[in-house]
PDB file of C-alpha atoms in Angstrom:
ATOM      1  CA  UNK Y  45       7.290  32.344  -6.894  1.00 56.00           C
ATOM      2  CA  UNK Y  46       4.430  30.457  -8.552  1.00 67.00           C
ATOM      3  CA  UNK Y  47       0.857  31.458  -7.817  1.00 78.00           C
ATOM      4  CA  UNK Y  48      -1.296  29.125  -5.765  1.00 84.00           C
ATOM      5  CA  UNK Y  49      -3.560  26.896  -7.859  1.00 88.00           C
ATOM      6  CA  UNK Y  50      -6.779  28.978  -8.092  1.00 90.00           C
ATOM      7  CA  UNK Y  51      -8.846  25.819  -8.425  1.00 91.00           C
ATOM      8  CA  UNK Y  52      -7.704  24.609  -5.023  1.00 92.00           C
ATOM      9  CA  UNK Y  53      -7.291  28.009  -3.374  1.00 90.00           C
ATOM     10  CA  UNK Y  54     -10.910  28.468  -2.381  1.00 90.00           C
ATOM     11  CA  UNK Y  55     -12.264  27.662   1.072  1.00 91.00           C
ATOM     12  CA  UNK Y  56     -14.781  25.002   0.101  1.00 93.00           C
ATOM     13  CA  UNK Y  57     -12.748  23.330  -2.652  1.00 94.00           C
ATOM     14  CA  UNK Y  58      -9.725  23.196  -0.354  1.00 94.00           C
ATOM     15  CA  UNK Y  59     -11.885  21.659   2.392  1.00 93.00           C
ATOM     16  CA  UNK Y  60     -13.247  19.031  -0.031  1.00 94.00           C
ATOM     17  CA  UNK Y  61      -9.780  18.110  -1.282  1.00 94.00           C
ATOM     18  CA  UNK Y  62      -8.344  18.009   2.257  1.00 92.00           C
ATOM     19  CA  UNK Y  63     -11.069  15.573   3.289  1.00 91.00           C
ATOM     20  CA  UNK Y  64     -10.653  13.413   0.197  1.00 92.00           C
ATOM     21  CA  UNK Y  65      -6.869  13.469   0.578  1.00 88.00           C
ATOM     22  CA  UNK Y  66      -7.126  11.635   3.893  1.00 81.00           C
ATOM     23  CA  UNK Y  67      -9.762   9.071   2.879  1.00 85.00           C
ATOM     24  CA  UNK Y  68     -10.177   6.595   0.023  1.00 85.00           C
ATOM     25  CA  UNK Y  69     -13.646   7.792  -0.842  1.00 88.00           C
ATOM     26  CA  UNK Y  70     -16.406   9.813   0.752  1.00 89.00           C
ATOM     27  CA  UNK Y  71     -20.013  10.341  -0.154  1.00 88.00           C
ATOM     28  CA  UNK Y  72     -21.745  13.646  -0.784  1.00 90.00           C
ATOM     29  CA  UNK Y  73     -23.546  13.689   2.575  1.00 87.00           C
ATOM     30  CA  UNK Y  74     -20.280  13.105   4.440  1.00 87.00           C
ATOM     31  CA  UNK Y  75     -18.636  16.012   2.626  1.00 90.00           C
ATOM     32  CA  UNK Y  76     -21.691  18.191   3.266  1.00 91.00           C
ATOM     33  CA  UNK Y  77     -21.663  17.319   6.963  1.00 86.00           C
ATOM     34  CA  UNK Y  78     -17.938  17.915   7.447  1.00 86.00           C
ATOM     35  CA  UNK Y  79     -17.643  21.103   5.402  1.00 89.00           C
ATOM     36  CA  UNK Y  80     -20.930  22.610   6.562  1.00 89.00           C
ATOM     37  CA  UNK Y  81     -21.645  23.724   2.977  1.00 91.00           C
ATOM     38  CA  UNK Y  82     -25.063  23.968   1.374  1.00 93.00           C
ATOM     39  CA  UNK Y  83     -26.107  21.252  -1.078  1.00 93.00           C
ATOM     40  CA  UNK Y  84     -26.078  23.639  -4.048  1.00 94.00           C
ATOM     41  CA  UNK Y  85     -22.699  25.180  -3.314  1.00 94.00           C
ATOM     42  CA  UNK Y  86     -21.099  21.813  -2.594  1.00 94.00           C
ATOM     43  CA  UNK Y  87     -22.520  20.380  -5.792  1.00 95.00           C
ATOM     44  CA  UNK Y  88     -21.102  23.269  -7.854  1.00 95.00           C
ATOM     45  CA  UNK Y  89     -17.631  22.978  -6.312  1.00 95.00           C
ATOM     46  CA  UNK Y  90     -17.565  19.189  -6.747  1.00 95.00           C
ATOM     47  CA  UNK Y  91     -18.460  19.618 -10.402  1.00 95.00           C
ATOM     48  CA  UNK Y  92     -15.609  22.129 -10.850  1.00 95.00           C
ATOM     49  CA  UNK Y  93     -13.117  19.756  -9.239  1.00 95.00           C
ATOM     50  CA  UNK Y  94     -14.420  16.839 -11.300  1.00 95.00           C
ATOM     51  CA  UNK Y  95     -14.163  18.865 -14.525  1.00 95.00           C
ATOM     52  CA  UNK Y  96     -10.517  19.559 -13.700  1.00 94.00           C
ATOM     53  CA  UNK Y  97     -10.090  15.783 -13.100  1.00 94.00           C
ATOM     54  CA  UNK Y  98      -8.941  16.461  -9.520  1.00 95.00           C
ATOM     55  CA  UNK Y  99     -11.650  14.161  -8.215  1.00 95.00           C
ATOM     56  CA  UNK Y 100     -13.779  11.405  -9.706  1.00 95.00           C
ATOM     57  CA  UNK Y 101     -17.481  11.245  -8.984  1.00 94.00           C
ATOM     58  CA  UNK Y 102     -19.514   8.036  -9.017  1.00 92.00           C
ATOM     59  CA  UNK Y 103     -23.282   7.994  -8.802  1.00 90.00           C
ATOM     60  CA  UNK Y 104     -24.862   4.806  -7.458  1.00 87.00           C
ATOM     61  CA  UNK Y 105     -27.918   3.778  -5.481  1.00 83.00           C
ATOM     62  CA  UNK Y 106     -28.047   2.840  -1.804  1.00 73.00           C
ATOM     63  CA  UNK Y 107     -31.362   0.985  -1.814  1.00 74.00           C
ATOM     64  CA  UNK Y 108     -33.699   3.487  -3.435  1.00 78.00           C
ATOM     65  CA  UNK Y 109     -31.616   6.512  -2.502  1.00 79.00           C
ATOM     66  CA  UNK Y 110     -29.141   7.951  -4.992  1.00 84.00           C
ATOM     67  CA  UNK Y 111     -25.602   8.103  -3.650  1.00 85.00           C
ATOM     68  CA  UNK Y 112     -22.779  10.284  -4.952  1.00 90.00           C
ATOM     69  CA  UNK Y 113     -19.304   9.128  -4.031  1.00 91.00           C
ATOM     70  CA  UNK Y 114     -16.163  11.200  -4.566  1.00 94.00           C
ATOM     71  CA  UNK Y 115     -12.556  10.132  -4.588  1.00 92.00           C
ATOM     72  CA  UNK Y 116      -9.321  11.923  -5.344  1.00 93.00           C
ATOM     73  CA  UNK Y 117      -7.580  11.188  -8.649  1.00 95.00           C
ATOM     74  CA  UNK Y 118      -3.811  10.931  -9.094  1.00 94.00           C
ATOM     75  CA  UNK Y 119      -3.894  14.306 -10.834  1.00 95.00           C
ATOM     76  CA  UNK Y 120      -5.750  15.752  -7.842  1.00 94.00           C
ATOM     77  CA  UNK Y 121      -3.228  14.303  -5.387  1.00 93.00           C
ATOM     78  CA  UNK Y 122      -0.334  15.739  -7.368  1.00 94.00           C
ATOM     79  CA  UNK Y 123      -2.018  19.153  -7.572  1.00 94.00           C
ATOM     80  CA  UNK Y 124      -2.744  19.093  -3.851  1.00 93.00           C
ATOM     81  CA  UNK Y 125       0.860  18.155  -3.018  1.00 93.00           C
ATOM     82  CA  UNK Y 126       2.080  21.006  -5.247  1.00 93.00           C
ATOM     83  CA  UNK Y 127      -0.351  23.385  -3.550  1.00 92.00           C
ATOM     84  CA  UNK Y 128       1.009  22.417  -0.116  1.00 90.00           C
ATOM     85  CA  UNK Y 129       4.592  22.887  -1.312  1.00 90.00           C
ATOM     86  CA  UNK Y 130       3.750  26.365  -2.636  1.00 89.00           C
ATOM     87  CA  UNK Y 131       1.939  27.177   0.584  1.00 87.00           C
ATOM     88  CA  UNK Y 132       5.043  26.202   2.544  1.00 86.00           C
ATOM     89  CA  UNK Y 133       7.155  28.488   0.365  1.00 85.00           C
ATOM     90  CA  UNK Y 134       4.762  31.345   1.049  1.00 83.00           C
ATOM     91  CA  UNK Y 135       4.700  30.740   4.777  1.00 81.00           C
ATOM     92  CA  UNK Y 136       8.443  30.107   5.241  1.00 77.00           C
ATOM     93  CA  UNK Y 137       9.482  33.816   5.142  1.00 74.00           C
ATOM     94  CA  UNK Y 138       6.724  34.732   7.598  1.00 68.00           C
ATOM     95  CA  UNK Y 139       7.804  31.940   9.961  1.00 67.00           C
ATOM     96  CA  UNK Y 140      11.460  33.019   9.709  1.00 69.00           C
ATOM     97  CA  UNK Y 141      10.450  36.620  10.389  1.00 69.00           C
ATOM     98  CA  UNK Y 142       8.415  35.679  13.447  1.00 66.00           C
ATOM     99  CA  UNK Y 143      11.339  33.569  14.719  1.00 62.00           C
ATOM    100  CA  UNK Y 144      13.660  36.555  14.303  1.00 62.00           C
ATOM    101  CA  UNK Y 145      11.165  38.739  16.167  1.00 56.00           C
ATOM    102  CA  UNK Y 146      10.957  36.091  18.874  1.00 53.00           C
ATOM    103  CA  UNK Y 147      14.752  36.048  19.226  1.00 54.00           C
ATOM    104  CA  UNK Y 148      14.842  39.845  19.314  1.00 50.00           C
ATOM    105  CA  UNK Y 149      12.186  39.866  22.026  1.00 48.00           C
ATOM    106  CA  UNK Y 150      14.206  37.318  24.012  1.00 51.00           C
ATOM    107  CA  UNK Y 151      17.276  39.536  23.739  1.00 45.00           C
ATOM    108  CA  UNK Y 152      15.278  42.547  24.933  1.00 42.00           C
ATOM    109  CA  UNK Y 153      13.976  40.585  27.887  1.00 44.00           C
ATOM    110  CA  UNK Y 154      17.442  39.436  28.904  1.00 37.00           C
TER     111      UNK Y 154
ATOM    112  CA  UNK G 252      -7.675  33.574   1.639  1.00 78.00           C
ATOM    113  CA  UNK G 253      -4.357  33.857   3.502  1.00 83.00           C
ATOM    114  CA  UNK G 254      -1.899  30.925   3.563  1.00 81.00           C
ATOM    115  CA  UNK G 255      -2.413  30.406   7.295  1.00 83.00           C
ATOM    116  CA  UNK G 256      -6.174  30.184   6.708  1.00 87.00           C
ATOM    117  CA  UNK G 257      -5.538  27.502   4.082  1.00 88.00           C
ATOM    118  CA  UNK G 258      -3.418  25.544   6.535  1.00 88.00           C
ATOM    119  CA  UNK G 259      -6.126  25.906   9.158  1.00 89.00           C
ATOM    120  CA  UNK G 260      -8.749  24.450   6.797  1.00 90.00           C
ATOM    121  CA  UNK G 261      -6.466  21.543   5.880  1.00 89.00           C
ATOM    122  CA  UNK G 262      -5.740  20.787   9.564  1.00 89.00           C
ATOM    123  CA  UNK G 263      -9.429  20.968  10.524  1.00 87.00           C
ATOM    124  CA  UNK G 264     -10.509  18.641   7.719  1.00 88.00           C
ATOM    125  CA  UNK G 265      -7.774  16.110   8.540  1.00 84.00           C
ATOM    126  CA  UNK G 266      -8.976  16.145  12.183  1.00 82.00           C
ATOM    127  CA  UNK G 267     -12.518  15.444  10.923  1.00 80.00           C
ATOM    128  CA  UNK G 268     -11.229  12.297   9.224  1.00 80.00           C
ATOM    129  CA  UNK G 269      -9.659  11.066  12.446  1.00 75.00           C
ATOM    130  CA  UNK G 270     -13.026  11.520  14.175  1.00 76.00           C
ATOM    131  CA  UNK G 271     -14.665   9.471  11.419  1.00 77.00           C
ATOM    132  CA  UNK G 272     -12.160   6.666  11.973  1.00 76.00           C
ATOM    133  CA  UNK G 273     -12.952   6.595  15.725  1.00 76.00           C
ATOM    134  CA  UNK G 274     -16.669   6.699  14.969  1.00 74.00           C
ATOM    135  CA  UNK G 275     -16.389   3.633  12.744  1.00 76.00           C
ATOM    136  CA  UNK G 276     -14.148   1.613  15.051  1.00 81.00           C
ATOM    137  CA  UNK G 277     -16.057   1.496  18.317  1.00 87.00           C
ATOM    138  CA  UNK G 278     -19.298  -0.150  17.116  1.00 88.00           C
ATOM    139  CA  UNK G 279     -17.830  -3.559  16.093  1.00 90.00           C
ATOM    140  CA  UNK G 280     -15.852  -3.751  19.352  1.00 92.00           C
ATOM    141  CA  UNK G 281     -18.968  -2.939  21.350  1.00 93.00           C
ATOM    142  CA  UNK G 282     -21.313  -5.343  19.546  1.00 94.00           C
ATOM    143  CA  UNK G 283     -18.924  -8.313  19.291  1.00 94.00           C
ATOM    144  CA  UNK G 284     -17.633  -7.646  22.819  1.00 95.00           C
ATOM    145  CA  UNK G 285     -21.088  -7.735  24.445  1.00 96.00           C
ATOM    146  CA  UNK G 286     -22.175 -10.743  22.383  1.00 96.00           C
ATOM    147  CA  UNK G 287     -19.042 -12.668  23.425  1.00 95.00           C
ATOM    148  CA  UNK G 288     -19.530 -11.705  27.081  1.00 96.00           C
ATOM    149  CA  UNK G 289     -23.211 -12.737  27.004  1.00 96.00           C
ATOM    150  CA  UNK G 290     -22.488 -16.082  25.331  1.00 95.00           C
ATOM    151  CA  UNK G 291     -19.491 -16.659  27.632  1.00 94.00           C
ATOM    152  CA  UNK G 292     -21.696 -16.175  30.689  1.00 95.00           C
ATOM    153  CA  UNK G 293     -24.339 -18.476  29.178  1.00 93.00           C
ATOM    154  CA  UNK G 294     -21.683 -21.160  28.667  1.00 92.00           C
ATOM    155  CA  UNK G 295     -20.402 -20.682  32.218  1.00 92.00           C
ATOM    156  CA  UNK G 296     -23.839 -21.019  33.822  1.00 92.00           C
ATOM    157  CA  UNK G 297     -24.635 -23.935  31.562  1.00 91.00           C
ATOM    158  CA  UNK G 298     -21.484 -25.725  32.770  1.00 89.00           C
ATOM    159  CA  UNK G 299     -22.080 -24.916  36.429  1.00 89.00           C
ATOM    160  CA  UNK G 300     -25.833 -25.500  36.570  1.00 89.00           C
ATOM    161  CA  UNK G 301     -26.555 -28.246  34.065  1.00 87.00           C
ATOM    162  CA  UNK G 302     -23.188 -29.927  33.440  1.00 77.00           C
ATOM    163  CA  UNK G 303     -24.548 -30.778  29.990  1.00 78.00           C
ATOM    164  CA  UNK G 304     -21.598 -31.900  27.844  1.00 76.00           C
ATOM    165  CA  UNK G 305     -23.061 -30.072  24.848  1.00 80.00           C
ATOM    166  CA  UNK G 306     -22.743 -26.678  26.555  1.00 81.00           C
ATOM    167  CA  UNK G 307     -19.799 -25.734  24.331  1.00 81.00           C
ATOM    168  CA  UNK G 308     -22.121 -25.604  21.353  1.00 86.00           C
ATOM    169  CA  UNK G 309     -23.337 -22.297  22.790  1.00 90.00           C
ATOM    170  CA  UNK G 310     -20.054 -20.672  21.650  1.00 89.00           C
ATOM    171  CA  UNK G 311     -21.302 -21.064  18.084  1.00 89.00           C
ATOM    172  CA  UNK G 312     -24.044 -18.545  18.844  1.00 92.00           C
ATOM    173  CA  UNK G 313     -21.435 -15.770  18.695  1.00 92.00           C
ATOM    174  CA  UNK G 314     -21.190 -15.409  14.873  1.00 91.00           C
ATOM    175  CA  UNK G 315     -24.969 -15.238  14.160  1.00 93.00           C
ATOM    176  CA  UNK G 316     -25.674 -13.014  17.182  1.00 94.00           C
ATOM    177  CA  UNK G 317     -22.743 -10.725  16.350  1.00 92.00           C
ATOM    178  CA  UNK G 318     -23.779 -10.399  12.715  1.00 91.00           C
ATOM    179  CA  UNK G 319     -27.400  -9.739  13.731  1.00 93.00           C
ATOM    180  CA  UNK G 320     -26.236  -7.107  16.238  1.00 92.00           C
ATOM    181  CA  UNK G 321     -24.074  -5.360  13.653  1.00 89.00           C
ATOM    182  CA  UNK G 322     -26.962  -5.375  11.209  1.00 87.00           C
ATOM    183  CA  UNK G 323     -29.314  -3.990  13.834  1.00 88.00           C
ATOM    184  CA  UNK G 324     -27.045  -1.170  14.996  1.00 84.00           C
ATOM    185  CA  UNK G 325     -25.907  -0.230  11.500  1.00 78.00           C
ATOM    186  CA  UNK G 326     -29.467  -0.087  10.184  1.00 70.00           C
ATOM    187  CA  UNK G 327     -30.250   3.286   8.718  1.00 59.00           C
ATOM    188  CA  UNK G 328     -26.631   4.428   8.531  1.00 61.00           C
ATOM    189  CA  UNK G 329     -24.700   3.617   5.419  1.00 57.00           C
ATOM    190  CA  UNK G 330     -20.915   3.848   5.299  1.00 59.00           C
ATOM    191  CA  UNK G 331     -20.338   7.468   4.339  1.00 70.00           C
ATOM    192  CA  UNK G 332     -16.595   7.287   4.112  1.00 75.00           C
ATOM    193  CA  UNK G 333     -13.891   4.734   3.419  1.00 79.00           C
ATOM    194  CA  UNK G 334     -10.487   5.545   4.788  1.00 79.00           C
ATOM    195  CA  UNK G 335      -7.198   3.881   3.874  1.00 76.00           C
ATOM    196  CA  UNK G 336      -7.624   1.861   7.090  1.00 79.00           C
ATOM    197  CA  UNK G 337     -11.016   0.384   6.228  1.00 80.00           C
ATOM    198  CA  UNK G 338      -9.711  -2.370   3.939  1.00 83.00           C
ATOM    199  CA  UNK G 339      -6.740  -3.481   6.120  1.00 86.00           C
ATOM    200  CA  UNK G 340      -8.936  -3.565   9.245  1.00 87.00           C
ATOM    201  CA  UNK G 341     -11.625  -5.617   7.501  1.00 88.00           C
ATOM    202  CA  UNK G 342      -8.998  -7.941   6.102  1.00 91.00           C
ATOM    203  CA  UNK G 343      -7.344  -8.503   9.515  1.00 92.00           C
ATOM    204  CA  UNK G 344     -10.637  -9.182  11.311  1.00 90.00           C
ATOM    205  CA  UNK G 345     -11.972 -11.510   8.581  1.00 91.00           C
ATOM    206  CA  UNK G 346      -8.749 -13.491   8.722  1.00 93.00           C
ATOM    207  CA  UNK G 347      -8.924 -13.662  12.543  1.00 92.00           C
ATOM    208  CA  UNK G 348     -12.580 -14.713  12.399  1.00 90.00           C
ATOM    209  CA  UNK G 349     -11.763 -17.522   9.963  1.00 92.00           C
ATOM    210  CA  UNK G 350      -8.913 -18.763  12.173  1.00 92.00           C
ATOM    211  CA  UNK G 351     -11.039 -18.499  15.348  1.00 90.00           C
ATOM    212  CA  UNK G 352     -13.866 -20.471  13.760  1.00 88.00           C
ATOM    213  CA  UNK G 353     -11.552 -23.169  12.484  1.00 91.00           C
ATOM    214  CA  UNK G 354      -9.940 -23.449  15.955  1.00 89.00           C
ATOM    215  CA  UNK G 355     -13.378 -23.729  17.543  1.00 85.00           C
ATOM    216  CA  UNK G 356     -14.444 -26.497  15.161  1.00 86.00           C
ATOM    217  CA  UNK G 357     -11.104 -28.310  15.513  1.00 89.00           C
ATOM    218  CA  UNK G 358     -11.402 -28.270  19.307  1.00 84.00           C
ATOM    219  CA  UNK G 359     -14.315 -30.724  19.025  1.00 81.00           C
ATOM    220  CA  UNK G 360     -12.108 -33.300  17.404  1.00 85.00           C
ATOM    221  CA  UNK G 361      -8.741 -32.585  18.968  1.00 84.00           C
ATOM    222  CA  UNK G 362      -8.467 -31.628  22.615  1.00 82.00           C
ATOM    223  CA  UNK G 363      -6.438 -28.467  23.097  1.00 83.00           C
ATOM    224  CA  UNK G 364      -6.614 -25.213  25.061  1.00 85.00           C
ATOM    225  CA  UNK G 365      -8.793 -23.361  22.556  1.00 88.00           C
ATOM    226  CA  UNK G 366      -9.624 -20.413  24.851  1.00 90.00           C
ATOM    227  CA  UNK G 367      -5.924 -19.560  25.072  1.00 92.00           C
ATOM    228  CA  UNK G 368      -5.589 -19.309  21.285  1.00 92.00           C
ATOM    229  CA  UNK G 369      -8.887 -17.456  20.900  1.00 92.00           C
ATOM    230  CA  UNK G 370      -7.926 -14.878  23.508  1.00 93.00           C
ATOM    231  CA  UNK G 371      -4.428 -14.506  22.117  1.00 94.00           C
ATOM    232  CA  UNK G 372      -5.732 -13.898  18.585  1.00 94.00           C
ATOM    233  CA  UNK G 373      -8.356 -11.418  19.801  1.00 94.00           C
ATOM    234  CA  UNK G 374      -5.709  -9.559  21.808  1.00 95.00           C
ATOM    235  CA  UNK G 375      -3.503  -9.366  18.701  1.00 94.00           C
ATOM    236  CA  UNK G 376      -6.497  -8.103  16.690  1.00 94.00           C
ATOM    237  CA  UNK G 377      -7.284  -5.399  19.267  1.00 94.00           C
ATOM    238  CA  UNK G 378      -3.636  -4.362  19.507  1.00 95.00           C
ATOM    239  CA  UNK G 379      -3.267  -4.056  15.732  1.00 93.00           C
ATOM    240  CA  UNK G 380      -6.580  -2.174  15.462  1.00 92.00           C
ATOM    241  CA  UNK G 381      -5.434   0.252  18.166  1.00 92.00           C
ATOM    242  CA  UNK G 382      -2.148   0.789  16.332  1.00 91.00           C
ATOM    243  CA  UNK G 383      -3.871   1.347  12.969  1.00 88.00           C
ATOM    244  CA  UNK G 384      -6.510   3.787  14.215  1.00 85.00           C
ATOM    245  CA  UNK G 385      -3.878   5.434  16.436  1.00 86.00           C
ATOM    246  CA  UNK G 386      -5.814   4.851  19.627  1.00 89.00           C
ATOM    247  CA  UNK G 387      -3.231   3.875  22.281  1.00 92.00           C
ATOM    248  CA  UNK G 388      -5.866   3.041  24.918  1.00 94.00           C
ATOM    249  CA  UNK G 389      -6.963   0.062  22.807  1.00 93.00           C
ATOM    250  CA  UNK G 390      -3.366  -1.096  22.554  1.00 93.00           C
ATOM    251  CA  UNK G 391      -2.861  -0.822  26.331  1.00 94.00           C
ATOM    252  CA  UNK G 392      -6.123  -2.601  27.112  1.00 94.00           C
ATOM    253  CA  UNK G 393      -5.214  -5.466  24.776  1.00 94.00           C
ATOM    254  CA  UNK G 394      -2.372  -6.235  27.196  1.00 93.00           C
ATOM    255  CA  UNK G 395      -5.113  -7.550  29.529  1.00 91.00           C
ATOM    256  CA  UNK G 396      -5.936 -10.062  26.795  1.00 91.00           C
ATOM    257  CA  UNK G 397      -2.311 -11.162  26.455  1.00 93.00           C
ATOM    258  CA  UNK G 398      -1.911 -11.540  30.226  1.00 92.00           C
ATOM    259  CA  UNK G 399      -5.211 -13.354  30.760  1.00 91.00           C
ATOM    260  CA  UNK G 400      -4.563 -15.648  27.796  1.00 91.00           C
ATOM    261  CA  UNK G 401      -1.540 -16.950  29.727  1.00 90.00           C
ATOM    262  CA  UNK G 402      -3.832 -17.628  32.681  1.00 89.00           C
ATOM    263  CA  UNK G 403      -5.770 -20.055  30.469  1.00 88.00           C
ATOM    264  CA  UNK G 404      -2.892 -22.491  31.063  1.00 89.00           C
ATOM    265  CA  UNK G 405      -2.977 -22.013  34.832  1.00 89.00           C
ATOM    266  CA  UNK G 406      -6.714 -22.253  35.460  1.00 87.00           C
ATOM    267  CA  UNK G 407      -8.075 -25.533  34.170  1.00 82.00           C
ATOM    268  CA  UNK G 408     -11.655 -25.636  35.492  1.00 84.00           C
ATOM    269  CA  UNK G 409     -14.742 -23.662  34.396  1.00 85.00           C
ATOM    270  CA  UNK G 410     -13.398 -20.478  36.059  1.00 89.00           C
ATOM    271  CA  UNK G 411     -11.278 -19.995  32.978  1.00 90.00           C
ATOM    272  CA  UNK G 412     -14.501 -19.001  31.177  1.00 92.00           C
ATOM    273  CA  UNK G 413     -14.917 -16.162  33.685  1.00 93.00           C
ATOM    274  CA  UNK G 414     -11.333 -15.063  33.039  1.00 93.00           C
ATOM    275  CA  UNK G 415     -12.023 -15.175  29.311  1.00 94.00           C
ATOM    276  CA  UNK G 416     -15.123 -12.980  29.785  1.00 95.00           C
ATOM    277  CA  UNK G 417     -13.123 -10.565  31.967  1.00 95.00           C
ATOM    278  CA  UNK G 418     -10.480 -10.277  29.256  1.00 95.00           C
ATOM    279  CA  UNK G 419     -13.092  -9.517  26.590  1.00 95.00           C
ATOM    280  CA  UNK G 420     -14.602  -6.892  28.864  1.00 94.00           C
ATOM    281  CA  UNK G 421     -11.221  -5.256  29.449  1.00 95.00           C
ATOM    282  CA  UNK G 422      -9.887  -5.306  25.898  1.00 94.00           C
ATOM    283  CA  UNK G 423     -13.034  -4.766  23.831  1.00 95.00           C
ATOM    284  CA  UNK G 424     -15.941  -3.295  25.799  1.00 95.00           C
ATOM    285  CA  UNK G 425     -14.130  -0.755  28.004  1.00 96.00           C
ATOM    286  CA  UNK G 426     -12.035   0.734  25.142  1.00 95.00           C
ATOM    287  CA  UNK G 427     -15.114   0.787  22.896  1.00 94.00           C
ATOM    288  CA  UNK G 428     -17.041   2.879  25.427  1.00 94.00           C
ATOM    289  CA  UNK G 429     -14.064   5.194  25.854  1.00 93.00           C
ATOM    290  CA  UNK G 430     -13.776   5.490  22.056  1.00 90.00           C
ATOM    291  CA  UNK G 431     -17.479   6.282  21.803  1.00 88.00           C
ATOM    292  CA  UNK G 432     -17.175   8.908  24.542  1.00 89.00           C
ATOM    293  CA  UNK G 433     -14.136  10.499  22.852  1.00 86.00           C
ATOM    294  CA  UNK G 434     -15.887  10.443  19.477  1.00 81.00           C
ATOM    295  CA  UNK G 435     -19.026  12.144  20.851  1.00 80.00           C
ATOM    296  CA  UNK G 436     -16.927  14.617  22.826  1.00 80.00           C
ATOM    297  CA  UNK G 437     -14.850  15.601  19.778  1.00 71.00           C
ATOM    298  CA  UNK G 438     -17.963  15.849  17.623  1.00 68.00           C
ATOM    299  CA  UNK G 439     -19.624  18.160  20.160  1.00 67.00           C
TER     300      UNK G 439
END
């Protein structure tokens, strides 16, 4: 079984990618608000994801305020889909086991 | 991090996006709904009290008042997120606005039941919006628009303006307040 992508398999990076997966683009403040991360930590993780080309980062201005917008790249989407598939493979035996246990418990009860 | 923790994070973040969609959808319904109701009532009282034949010009207050209202209520908040629904929703409502405006202008030159078409198009817009943002209440409430649009053929005097206002209230304002309540509740 393949190992989970270490770049995605971290709480904050996974949260960022999950948010970006379901939107077209999101700005830094939105990601900060939804993940509850600190500015510094979020900035570091975004840079890591951008360096791996999983997300693209655009810096613009909203009036006088700088605005950082992130969006998922095709490479990021593919990596995320692969991560989910691997996660499913990891969880499948545990689900099957719990179902077996559930059936056994039903038999005991009857 | 265990696999089930990963799944939990993914599920929580996806739910956050849904909240963002609700948060972005209720404001236009609320602003345009109240503006339409206010102008509708102004037209009605103008017809009843003054009988001035130019009263229908008041309908043209809706676009500038609506735009001003949106500007006012969106001041200070920039759009933090664009979902896959943002572009289709904008596109649908811009197209409907263009058609509604052209109907309104045409009705000055050609006599036809413009309120029926306006209400029908708005009901379609609300229904489609409800379907896209997966908010069934908006779809159900748009039925009021479809039903009351039919009544535009039955009622021919100025009371049809009151029916029009009632339809806007039922299919835009009430669902918008419910959406706002749900959004605030989920956020809390």
